[in-house]
Short mmCIF file of C-alpha atoms and ligand atoms in Angstrom, two decimals:
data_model
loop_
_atom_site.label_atom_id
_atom_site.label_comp_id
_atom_site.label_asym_id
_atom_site.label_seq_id
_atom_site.Cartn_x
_atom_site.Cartn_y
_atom_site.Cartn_z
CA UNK A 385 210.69 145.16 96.16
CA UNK A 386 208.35 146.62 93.44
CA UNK A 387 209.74 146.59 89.81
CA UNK A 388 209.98 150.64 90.11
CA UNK A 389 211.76 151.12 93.13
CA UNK A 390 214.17 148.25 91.79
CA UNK A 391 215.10 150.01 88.59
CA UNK A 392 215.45 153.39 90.46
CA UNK A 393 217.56 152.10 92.64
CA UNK A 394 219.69 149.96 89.62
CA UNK A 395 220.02 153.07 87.94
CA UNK A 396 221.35 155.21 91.46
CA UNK A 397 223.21 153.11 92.89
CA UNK A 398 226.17 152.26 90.00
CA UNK A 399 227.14 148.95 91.82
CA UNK A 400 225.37 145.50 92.59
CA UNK A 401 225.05 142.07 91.13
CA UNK A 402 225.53 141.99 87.01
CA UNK A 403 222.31 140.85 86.17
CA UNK A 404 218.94 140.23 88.55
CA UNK A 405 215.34 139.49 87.37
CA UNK A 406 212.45 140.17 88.71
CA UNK A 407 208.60 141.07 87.67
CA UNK A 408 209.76 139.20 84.73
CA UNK A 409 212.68 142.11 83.47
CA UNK A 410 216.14 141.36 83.60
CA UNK A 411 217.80 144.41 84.76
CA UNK A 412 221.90 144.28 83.49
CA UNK A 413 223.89 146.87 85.71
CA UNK A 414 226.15 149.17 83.36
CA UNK A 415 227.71 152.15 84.85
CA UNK A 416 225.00 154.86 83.31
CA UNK A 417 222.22 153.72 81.80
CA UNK A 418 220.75 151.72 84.06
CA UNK A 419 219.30 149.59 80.99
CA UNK A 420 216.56 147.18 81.32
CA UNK A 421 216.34 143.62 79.64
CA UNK A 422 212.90 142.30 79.19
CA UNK A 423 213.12 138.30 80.09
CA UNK A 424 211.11 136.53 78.12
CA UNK A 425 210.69 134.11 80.62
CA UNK A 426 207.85 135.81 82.67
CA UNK A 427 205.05 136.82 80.58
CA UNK A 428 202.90 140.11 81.53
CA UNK A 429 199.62 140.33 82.42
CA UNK A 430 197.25 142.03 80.22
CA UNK A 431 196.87 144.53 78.96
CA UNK A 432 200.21 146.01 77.71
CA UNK A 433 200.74 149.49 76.68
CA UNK A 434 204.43 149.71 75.18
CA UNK A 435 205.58 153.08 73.71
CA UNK A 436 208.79 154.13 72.19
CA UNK A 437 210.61 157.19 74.30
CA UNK A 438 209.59 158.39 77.21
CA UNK A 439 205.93 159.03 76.34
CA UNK A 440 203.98 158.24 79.65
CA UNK A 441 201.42 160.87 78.90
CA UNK A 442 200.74 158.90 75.80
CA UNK A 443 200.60 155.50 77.81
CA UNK A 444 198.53 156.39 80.20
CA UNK A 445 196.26 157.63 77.73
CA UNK A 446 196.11 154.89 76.00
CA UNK A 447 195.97 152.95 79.24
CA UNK A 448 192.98 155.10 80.17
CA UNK A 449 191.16 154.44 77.40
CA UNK A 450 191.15 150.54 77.81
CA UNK A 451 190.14 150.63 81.17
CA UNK A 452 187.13 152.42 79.81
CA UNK A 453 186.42 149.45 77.95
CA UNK A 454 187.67 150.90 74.27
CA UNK A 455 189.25 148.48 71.93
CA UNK A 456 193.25 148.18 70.93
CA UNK A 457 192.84 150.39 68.22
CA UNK A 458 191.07 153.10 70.53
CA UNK A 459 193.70 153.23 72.63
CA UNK A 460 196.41 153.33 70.34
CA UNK A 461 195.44 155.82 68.23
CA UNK A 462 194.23 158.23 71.69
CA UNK A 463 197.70 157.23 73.11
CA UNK A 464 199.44 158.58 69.99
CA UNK A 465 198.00 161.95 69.27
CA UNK A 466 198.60 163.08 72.94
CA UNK A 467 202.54 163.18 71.21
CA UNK A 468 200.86 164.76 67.87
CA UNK A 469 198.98 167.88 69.62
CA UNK A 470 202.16 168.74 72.03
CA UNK A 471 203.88 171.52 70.04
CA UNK A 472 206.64 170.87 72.31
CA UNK A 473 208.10 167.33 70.91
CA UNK A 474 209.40 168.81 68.01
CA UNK A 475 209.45 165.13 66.09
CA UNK A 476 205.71 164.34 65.71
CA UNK A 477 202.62 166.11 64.79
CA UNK A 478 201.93 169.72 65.38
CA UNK A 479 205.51 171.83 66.03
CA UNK A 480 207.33 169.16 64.56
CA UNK A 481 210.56 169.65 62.36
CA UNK A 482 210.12 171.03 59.25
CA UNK A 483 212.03 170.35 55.89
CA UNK A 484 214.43 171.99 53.88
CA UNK A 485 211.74 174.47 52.91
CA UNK A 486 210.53 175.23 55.94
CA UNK A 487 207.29 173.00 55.71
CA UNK A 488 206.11 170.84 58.17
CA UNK A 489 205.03 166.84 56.65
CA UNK A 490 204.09 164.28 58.44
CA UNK A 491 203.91 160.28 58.14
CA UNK A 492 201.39 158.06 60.18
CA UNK A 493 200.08 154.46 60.15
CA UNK A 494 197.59 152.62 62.42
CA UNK A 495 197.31 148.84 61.96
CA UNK A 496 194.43 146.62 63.91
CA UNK A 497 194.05 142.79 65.32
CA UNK A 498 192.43 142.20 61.75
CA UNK A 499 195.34 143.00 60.10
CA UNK A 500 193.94 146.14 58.16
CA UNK A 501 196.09 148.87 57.87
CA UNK A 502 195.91 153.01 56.78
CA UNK A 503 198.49 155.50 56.50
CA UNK A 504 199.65 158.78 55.14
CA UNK A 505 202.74 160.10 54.10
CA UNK A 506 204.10 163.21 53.50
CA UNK A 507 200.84 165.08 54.83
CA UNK A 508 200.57 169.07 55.44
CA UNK A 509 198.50 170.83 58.04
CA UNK A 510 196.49 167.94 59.31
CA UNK A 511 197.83 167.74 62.95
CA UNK A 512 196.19 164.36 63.80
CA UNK A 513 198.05 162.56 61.32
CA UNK A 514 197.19 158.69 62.61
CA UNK A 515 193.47 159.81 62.50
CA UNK A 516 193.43 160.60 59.42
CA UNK A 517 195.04 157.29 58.88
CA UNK A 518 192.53 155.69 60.49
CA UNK A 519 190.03 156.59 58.37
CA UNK A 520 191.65 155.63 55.23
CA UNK A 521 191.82 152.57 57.08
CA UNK A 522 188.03 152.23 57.84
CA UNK A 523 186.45 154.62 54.98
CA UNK A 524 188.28 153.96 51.59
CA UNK A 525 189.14 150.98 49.51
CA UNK A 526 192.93 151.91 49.47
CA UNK A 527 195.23 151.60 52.81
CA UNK A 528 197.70 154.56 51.51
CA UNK A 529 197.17 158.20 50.88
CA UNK A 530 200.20 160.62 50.17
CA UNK A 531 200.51 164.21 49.82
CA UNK A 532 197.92 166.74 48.64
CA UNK A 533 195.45 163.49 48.47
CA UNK A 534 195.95 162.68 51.71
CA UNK A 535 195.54 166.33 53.05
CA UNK A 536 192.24 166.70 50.76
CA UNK A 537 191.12 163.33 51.81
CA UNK A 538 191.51 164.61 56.01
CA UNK A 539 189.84 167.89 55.01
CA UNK A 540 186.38 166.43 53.33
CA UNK A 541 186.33 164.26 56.86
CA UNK A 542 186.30 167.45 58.60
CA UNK A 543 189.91 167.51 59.63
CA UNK A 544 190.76 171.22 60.48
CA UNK A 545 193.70 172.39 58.47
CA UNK A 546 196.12 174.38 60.24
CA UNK A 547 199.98 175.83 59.92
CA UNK A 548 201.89 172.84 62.02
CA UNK A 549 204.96 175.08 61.98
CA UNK A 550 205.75 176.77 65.13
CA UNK A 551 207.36 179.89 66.22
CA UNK A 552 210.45 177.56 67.81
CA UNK A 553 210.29 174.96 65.05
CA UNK A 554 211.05 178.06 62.26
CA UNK A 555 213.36 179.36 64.57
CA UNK A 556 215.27 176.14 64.60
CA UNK A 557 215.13 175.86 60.41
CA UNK A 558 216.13 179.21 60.48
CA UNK A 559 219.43 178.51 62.19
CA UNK A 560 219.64 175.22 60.53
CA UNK A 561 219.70 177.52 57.28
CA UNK A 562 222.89 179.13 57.54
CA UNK A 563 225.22 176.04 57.22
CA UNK A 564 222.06 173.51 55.43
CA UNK A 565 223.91 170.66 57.06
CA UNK A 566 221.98 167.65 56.69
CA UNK A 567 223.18 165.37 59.33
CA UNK A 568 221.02 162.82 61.25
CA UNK A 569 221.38 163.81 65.20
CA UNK A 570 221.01 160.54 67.12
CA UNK A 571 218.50 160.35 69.59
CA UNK A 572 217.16 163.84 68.35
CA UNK A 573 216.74 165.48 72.25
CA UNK A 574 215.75 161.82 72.90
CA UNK A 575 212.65 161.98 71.15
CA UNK A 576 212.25 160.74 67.43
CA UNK A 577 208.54 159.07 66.10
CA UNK A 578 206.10 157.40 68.64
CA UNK A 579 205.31 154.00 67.88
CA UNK A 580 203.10 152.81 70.24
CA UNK A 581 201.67 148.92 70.73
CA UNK A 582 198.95 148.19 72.65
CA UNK A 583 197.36 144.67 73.83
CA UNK A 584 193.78 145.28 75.40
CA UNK A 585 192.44 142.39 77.65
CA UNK A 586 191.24 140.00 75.40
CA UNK A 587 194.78 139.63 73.71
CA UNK A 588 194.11 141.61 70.89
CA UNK A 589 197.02 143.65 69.45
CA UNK A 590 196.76 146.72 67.72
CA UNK A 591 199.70 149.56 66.53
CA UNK A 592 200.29 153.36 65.47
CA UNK A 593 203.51 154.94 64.68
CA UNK A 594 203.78 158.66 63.93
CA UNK A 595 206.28 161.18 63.08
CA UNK A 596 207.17 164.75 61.45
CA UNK A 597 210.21 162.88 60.33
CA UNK A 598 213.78 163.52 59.51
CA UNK A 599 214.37 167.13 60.34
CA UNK A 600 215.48 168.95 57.40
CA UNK A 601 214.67 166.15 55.00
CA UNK A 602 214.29 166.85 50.95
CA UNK A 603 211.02 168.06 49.88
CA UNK A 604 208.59 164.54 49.35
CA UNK A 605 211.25 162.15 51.31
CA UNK A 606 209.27 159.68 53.36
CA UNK A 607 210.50 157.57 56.39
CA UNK A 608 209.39 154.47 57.50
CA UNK A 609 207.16 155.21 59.96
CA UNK A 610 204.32 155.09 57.41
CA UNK A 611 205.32 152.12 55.49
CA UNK A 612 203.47 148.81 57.01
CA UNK A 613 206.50 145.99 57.65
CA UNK A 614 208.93 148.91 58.17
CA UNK A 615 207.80 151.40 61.06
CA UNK A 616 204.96 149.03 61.90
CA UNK A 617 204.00 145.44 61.59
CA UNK A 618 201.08 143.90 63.89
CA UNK A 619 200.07 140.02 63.25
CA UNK A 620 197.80 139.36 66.12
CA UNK A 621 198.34 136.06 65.81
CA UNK A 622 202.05 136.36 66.89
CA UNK A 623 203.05 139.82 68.20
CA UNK A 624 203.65 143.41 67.08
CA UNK A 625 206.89 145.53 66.81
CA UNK A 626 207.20 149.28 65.79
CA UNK A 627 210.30 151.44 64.86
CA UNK A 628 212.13 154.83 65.42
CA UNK A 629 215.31 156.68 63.93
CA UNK A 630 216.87 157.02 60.89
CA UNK A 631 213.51 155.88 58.76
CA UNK A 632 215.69 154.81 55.92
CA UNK A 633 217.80 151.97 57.91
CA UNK A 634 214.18 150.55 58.98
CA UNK A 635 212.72 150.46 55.35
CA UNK A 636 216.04 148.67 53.81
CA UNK A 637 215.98 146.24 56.63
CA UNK A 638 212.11 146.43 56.70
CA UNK A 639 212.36 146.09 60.63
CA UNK A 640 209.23 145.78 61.85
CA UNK A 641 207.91 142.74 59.59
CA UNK A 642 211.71 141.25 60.58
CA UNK A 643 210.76 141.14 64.33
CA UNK A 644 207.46 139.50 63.72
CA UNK A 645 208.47 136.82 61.17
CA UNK A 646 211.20 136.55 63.80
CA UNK A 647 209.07 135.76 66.66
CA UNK A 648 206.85 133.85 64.71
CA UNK A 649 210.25 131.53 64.35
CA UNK A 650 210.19 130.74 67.95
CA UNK A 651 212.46 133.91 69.33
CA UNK A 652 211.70 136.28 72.15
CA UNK A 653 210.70 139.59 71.21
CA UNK A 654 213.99 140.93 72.94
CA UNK A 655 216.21 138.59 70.79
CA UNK A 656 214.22 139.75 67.78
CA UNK A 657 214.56 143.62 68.28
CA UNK A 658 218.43 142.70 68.80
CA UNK A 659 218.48 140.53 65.80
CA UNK A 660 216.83 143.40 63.83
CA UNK A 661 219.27 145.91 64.97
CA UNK A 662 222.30 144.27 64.10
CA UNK A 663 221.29 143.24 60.50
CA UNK A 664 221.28 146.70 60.36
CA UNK A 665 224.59 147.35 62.24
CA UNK A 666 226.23 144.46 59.91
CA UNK A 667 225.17 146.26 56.48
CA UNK A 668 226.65 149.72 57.28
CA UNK A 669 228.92 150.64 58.38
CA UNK A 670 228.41 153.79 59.46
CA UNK A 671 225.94 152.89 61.70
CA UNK A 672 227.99 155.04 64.50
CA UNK A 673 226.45 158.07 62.93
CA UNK A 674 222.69 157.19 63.44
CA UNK A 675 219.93 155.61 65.75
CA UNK A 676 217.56 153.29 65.22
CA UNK A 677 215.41 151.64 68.15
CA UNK A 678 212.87 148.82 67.95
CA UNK A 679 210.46 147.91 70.44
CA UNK A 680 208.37 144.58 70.03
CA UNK A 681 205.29 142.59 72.04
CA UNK A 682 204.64 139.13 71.40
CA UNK A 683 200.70 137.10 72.11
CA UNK A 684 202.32 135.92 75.28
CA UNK A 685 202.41 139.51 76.66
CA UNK A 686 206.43 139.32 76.41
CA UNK A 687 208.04 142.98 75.54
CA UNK A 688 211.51 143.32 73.73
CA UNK A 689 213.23 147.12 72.86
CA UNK A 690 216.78 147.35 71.50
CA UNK A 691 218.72 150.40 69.95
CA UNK A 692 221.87 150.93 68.13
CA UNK A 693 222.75 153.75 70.62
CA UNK A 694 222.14 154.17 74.10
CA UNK A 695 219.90 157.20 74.77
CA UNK A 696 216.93 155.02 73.50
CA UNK A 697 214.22 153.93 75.88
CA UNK A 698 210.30 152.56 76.31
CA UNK A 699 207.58 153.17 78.20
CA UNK A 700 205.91 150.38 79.55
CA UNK A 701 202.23 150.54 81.00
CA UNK A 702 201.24 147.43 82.98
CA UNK A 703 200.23 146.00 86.23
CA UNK A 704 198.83 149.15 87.18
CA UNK A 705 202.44 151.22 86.37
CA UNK A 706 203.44 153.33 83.84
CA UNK A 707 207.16 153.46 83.50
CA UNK A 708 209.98 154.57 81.23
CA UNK A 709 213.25 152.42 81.20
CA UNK A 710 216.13 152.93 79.31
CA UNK A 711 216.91 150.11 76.63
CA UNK A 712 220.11 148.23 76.17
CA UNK A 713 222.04 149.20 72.93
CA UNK A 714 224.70 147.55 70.61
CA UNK A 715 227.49 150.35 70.54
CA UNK A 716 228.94 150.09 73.74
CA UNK A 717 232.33 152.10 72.18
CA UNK A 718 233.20 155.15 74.09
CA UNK A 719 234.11 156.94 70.46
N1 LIG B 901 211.62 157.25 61.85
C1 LIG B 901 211.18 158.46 61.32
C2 LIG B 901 211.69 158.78 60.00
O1 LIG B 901 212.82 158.46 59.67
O2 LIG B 901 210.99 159.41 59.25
#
């Protein structure tokens, strides 16, 4: 049976066996989810598009772009900004979230095989936030822009500077407004940051993660997703992992660089996305009231994705299939 129709049917059917493998993925049967457990026994063939969410447009784009013969970094940073343009996921790019003031900032990293990194943080009207990272990446001496800089920087590389606020994005502040609650929402409609990991052919590893952030955030907070070790890590000598959720959990666990230095010990990249998550669980305690998910590759073309929550999941682009499956999760409590 293909790997597909197996985790279709896993997730339909309710009953069956407790755990099976096959195509290398350990599928667990829990009543809903149907959650799926990478085994780190069977490693992938190459390449390996990983995404976190359900972003399959994004995959395949990415996917696309390596079958054209494009580079790691190509297709990562293409995958990503398929998520940035669509006004519609109200998390990343364009139509994102605003904050408390109604303004729309965004945070974005790319990170290659060589190790070089580029980011900005807290960025205005540039949709194509990871671009823009790129370039500080390949065209300054500094790996980190912020702010006004970073928004003067995109425009003077021809950037096009535009109002990233939507009609249904102010709509939502506006409501938001009347109580100015600032509460995390877990899973935020299921769709919070894309970090995306990508291993072209030759086993070369490159990463993006990018996000409008925390919805409703103070004016000038910044999340992880920017900050290399936290929302991203890549050492292409060992693997890659990238984050999502509450960005603050990530940067005071500094996730990502955990799950590499992790693997780089000897563990699977599914042990080390657990691991990750409950150093996080273990420090606070409130962790009920927030997500965080992790998804991780290693060199041997292993994947790994864990959450606190269940709602998480990641897209997985290999062997000619482009799939989302939902990820196991620590809080398994009904409260
Ligand atoms: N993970 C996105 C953020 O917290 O900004």
């Amino acid at each position: 049976m293909k790997r597909r129709k197996f985790i279709q049917n896993a997730s339909l059917s309710g009953i069956g066996i407790a755990t099976a493998t096959i195509a290398g993925a350990c599928v667990k049967e829990e009543k809903e989810p149907a959650v799926v457990v990478p085994n780190e026994e069977n490693a992938r063939s190459l390449p390996i598009v990983i995404g976190t969410w359900n972003v399959t447009r994004a995959t395949a784009k990415a996917w696309e772009m390596l079958q054209q013969g494009k580079s790691s970094l190509d297709a990562v940073e293409q995958g990503v900004m398929i998520e940035e343009a669509d006004e519609k996921n109200q998390t990343v790019g364009k139509g994102g979230f605003p904050d408390r003031d109604g303004i729309v900032t965004l945070d974005a990293c790319i990170m290659n095989n060589q190790g070089d990194y580029g980011a900005v943080v807290a960025m205005e009207n540039i949709t194509h936030a990871v671009s823009v990272a790129r370039k500080v990446m390949d065209e300054t001496p500094h790996v980190l822009l912020a702010g006004n800089g970073a928004r003067q920087f995109a425009i003077e590389k021809g950037f096009k500077a535009e109002d990233l606020l939507t009609e249904a994005s102010k709509k939502a502040w506006e409501k938001w407004k009347k109580k100015s609650e600032y509460k995390p929402i877990i899973n935020i409609e299921n769709h919070d940051t894309i970090g995306m990991l990508v291993m072209d052919k030759n086993g070369d590893i490159s990463g993006a993660c990018t996000t409008s952030g925390a919805a409703y955030k103070m004016r000038g907070r910044v999340g992880d997703s920017a900050i290399i070790g936290s929302g991203l890590f890549v050492d292409n000598e060992i693997g890659a992992a990238t984050a999502t959720g509450l960005g603050e959990e990530v940067l005071k666990t500094v996730g990502s660089f955990l799950i590499v230095e992790l693997m780089r010990q000897g563990m699977s990249p599914q042990k080390a996305c657990e691991e990750a998550i409950h150093r996080i669980v273990k420090k606070n305690k409130k962790y009920k009231d927030f997500q965080v998910g992790y998804i991780a590759l290693n060199k041997k073309g292993e994947i790994g994705f864990y959450s606190i929550h269940k709602g998480f999941s990641c897209t997985v682009y290999q062997n000619e299939e482009n799939k989302n499956v939902n990820s196991d999760f620590y809080n398994k409590t009904k409260d």
